[in-house]
C-alpha positions in Angstrom: 21.0 -3.9 11.1 19.9 -7.4 9.7 19.2 -8.0 6.0 15.4 -8.4 6.5 15.3 -5.1 8.2 17.4 -3.2 5.6 15.1 -4.8 3.0 11.9 -3.6 4.7 13.4 -0.2 5.0 14.3 0.0 1.3 10.6 -1.1 0.4 9.3 1.6 2.8 11.5 4.0 0.9 10.0 3.2 -2.4 6.4 3.9 -1.2 7.6 7.3 0.4 9.3 8.2 -2.8 6.0 7.4 -4.7 4.0 9.5 -2.2 6.3 12.5 -2.6 6.3 12.3 -6.3 2.6 12.1 -6.6 2.1 14.9 -4.1 4.4 17.2 -5.9 3.5 16.3 -9.4 0.6 18.9 -9.6 3.3 21.7 -9.3 4.6 20.7 -12.6 1.2 20.9 -14.4 -0.1 23.8 -16.6 -2.0 26.6 -15.1 -5.3 24.8 -15.9 -4.7 21.7 -13.8 -6.3 21.5 -10.4 -5.4 18.8 -7.8 -8.9 19.1 -6.4 -10.6 18.2 -9.7 -8.0 16.4 -11.8 -6.7 13.0 -11.1 -3.3 11.6 -10.7 -3.5 9.9 -14.0 -4.2 13.4 -15.6 -0.9 14.5 -14.0 0.9 11.8 -15.8 -1.1 12.2 -19.0 0.2 12.2 -22.6 1.6 15.4 -24.0 2.6 16.9 -20.6 6.3 18.1 -20.0 6.0 17.5 -16.2 4.2 14.2 -16.5 7.5 12.4 -15.7 7.1 13.1 -11.9 3.8 11.4 -11.6 4.8 8.6 -13.8 7.9 8.1 -11.6 5.4 7.9 -8.7 3.5 5.1 -10.3 6.7 3.1 -11.2 8.1 3.4 -7.6 4.6 2.5 -6.1 4.5 -0.6 -8.6 8.0 -1.9 -7.7 7.4 -1.3 -4.0 4.3 -3.5 -4.2 6.0 -6.3 -6.1 8.9 -6.1 -3.5 6.3 -6.5 -0.7 4.9 -9.6 -2.2 8.3 -11.2 -2.0 9.2 -10.1 1.5 5.9 -10.8 3.5 6.1 -14.5 4.6 2.5 -14.7 5.8 0.7 -14.1 2.5 -0.9 -17.0 0.6 -0.1 -17.6 -3.0 -3.3 -16.2 -4.1 -2.8 -13.1 -2.0 0.7 -12.7 -3.6 -0.7 -13.0 -7.1 -3.3 -10.6 -6.5 -1.0 -7.9 -5.2 1.6 -8.6 -7.8 -1.0 -7.9 -10.5 -1.6 -4.6 -8.8 2.1 -3.7 -8.9 2.3 -4.8 -12.6 -0.8 -2.8 -13.5 0.6 0.3 -11.6 3.8 0.2 -13.6 1.7 -0.5 -16.7 -0.3 2.7 -16.0 3.0 4.6 -16.0 4.0 3.1 -19.3 0.7 3.8 -21.0 -0.6 7.3 -20.1 -4.2 8.6 -20.2 -5.4 11.4 -22.2 -4.6 14.8 -20.9 -7.2 17.1 -19.1 -7.2 19.5 -21.9 -9.7 18.4 -24.4 -8.0 20.2 -27.2 -4.8 18.4 -26.7 -4.2 15.5 -29.1 -3.6 11.9 -27.7 -3.2 8.4 -28.6 -6.5 6.6 -28.1 -5.1 3.2 -27.7 -2.7 4.2 -25.1 -5.6 5.9 -23.2 -7.6 2.7 -23.3 -4.6 0.6 -22.1 -4.2 3.0 -19.3 -8.0 2.7 -18.4 -7.8 -1.3 -18.4 -4.8 -1.2 -16.2 -6.5 1.2 -13.6 -9.7 -0.9 -13.8 -7.5 -4.3 -13.0 -5.7 -2.4 -10.4 -8.6 -1.7 -8.3 -9.9 -5.2 -8.3 -6.7 -6.9 -7.7 -6.1 -4.6 -4.7 -9.5 -5.3 -3.2 -9.1 -9.0 -3.7 -5.5 -9.0 -2.3 -6.6 -7.2 0.8 -9.3 -9.6 1.5 -7.2 -12.7 0.9 -4.7 -11.3 3.4 -7.4 -10.5 5.9 -8.7 -14.0 6.0 -5.4 -15.2 7.2 -4.9 -12.8 10.0 -5.0 -13.9 13.6 -7.9 -13.3 16.0 -6.3 -10.3 17.9 -5.3 -8.6 14.5 -8.1 -6.1 14.9 -6.0 -2.9 14.2 -4.9 -4.5 10.8 -8.3 -5.8 10.1 -9.7 -2.5 10.5 -7.3 -1.0 8.0 -8.3 -4.0 5.7 -11.8 -3.0 5.9 -11.1 0.7 5.2 -9.0 -0.1 2.2 -11.5 -2.5 0.6 -14.3 0.1 1.1 -12.2 2.8 -0.3 -11.1 0.7 -3.5 -14.8 0.2 -4.2 -16.5 3.4 -3.1 -14.0 6.0 -4.2 -14.0 5.0 -7.9 -17.7 5.0 -8.0 -17.7 8.4 -6.2 -15.4 9.8 -8.8 -17.8 9.4 -11.6 -20.5 11.4 -9.7 -18.1 14.0 -8.2 -16.2 15.5 -11.0 -15.2 18.6 -9.1 -13.4 16.8 -6.4 -12.4 13.7 -8.4 -8.7 14.7 -7.7 -9.2 14.8 -4.1 -11.1 11.5 -4.0 -8.4 9.6 -6.0 -5.6 11.0 -3.9 -7.3 9.8 -0.6 -7.5 6.3 -2.3 -3.9 6.4 -3.2 -3.0 7.5 0.5 -5.1 4.6 1.8 -3.4 2.1 -0.4 0.2 3.5 0.2 -0.7 3.2 4.2 -1.8 -0.3 3.7 1.2 -1.5 1.9 3.6 0.6 4.2 1.9 -1.2 7.3 2.0 -4.7 5.5 5.8 -4.2 4.8 6.9 -2.7 7.9 4.9 -4.7 10.6 6.4 -8.1 11.6 4.2 -10.9 12.4 2.5 -14.1 11.1 -1.2 -15.0 11.6 -1.9 -17.5 14.4 -1.3 -20.9 13.2 0.1 -20.0 9.9 2.8 -22.1 8.2 6.1 -20.6 7.4 6.6 -20.2 3.8 10.3 -21.1 3.7 10.3 -24.1 6.2 6.8 -25.3 6.1 6.8 -25.5 9.9 4.3 -23.9 12.3 5.6 -21.4 14.7 6.2 -22.5 18.3 3.6 -21.8 20.9 6.0 -20.0 23.0 9.8 -19.2 23.1 10.0 -19.2 26.9 11.4 -22.2 29.0 8.7 -24.2 30.9 8.0 -22.9 34.3 6.9 -24.9 37.4 3.3 -24.6 36.2 3.9 -25.5 32.5 6.6 -28.3 33.1 5.1 -31.8 32.5 4.8 -33.8 35.5 7.6 -36.1 36.9 6.8 -39.8 36.5 6.1 -41.5 39.9 9.2 -42.8 41.7 11.6 -40.7 39.6 12.1 -38.0 42.4 13.0 -40.9 44.9 15.4 -42.4 42.6 17.1 -39.0 42.1 17.5 -38.3 45.7 18.9 -41.7 46.3 21.6 -41.3 43.7 22.4 -37.8 45.2 22.7 -39.3 48.7 25.1 -42.0 47.4 
């Protein structure tokens, strides 16, 4: 196994660990917590004994995104910056927790505010980063572009839906996390470079083909060259 392949597998492992942690986090919540209604932030909220699992999921997700920004050669500098901001804000959201779902539980208002700011920046950075990556894709990358469109729409529509769909806010946010994780896993695991893209390491464009020239693609022989070759062979 080559080093690039091992690196990709390790990064995907971070994403899978984040998915498992966020999926299992509700099991450590108090009886009043509902994964249908309450968000992942509320499973990592202040004052909860089991909040460590959801916070671990945020940290794994954030470091996975930072690792992806360093491993995908086809992204532009602007795309890397946007996704790096997403990863940093995800880690920031783990360091500064939101208020708990129980209104009677005391909390630190400043920490809750910092968490909200990180979450807001996170959504915008993700949408911008996906758009910047999509703009550099090749003409035949329709499956990836379709996932790009789904990710951007979800990053905008789902946060708006959470404010008007309180009883299912937890489901909506978890769907958004699932889409984001799927997008990052795909971006990390799938090899390839957009058509005409410049290699980030060498600055060179990829070759048009890796196959030797065939009879049809071989450049024409200059006039008289074949005759001279036959004469040398005969002598």
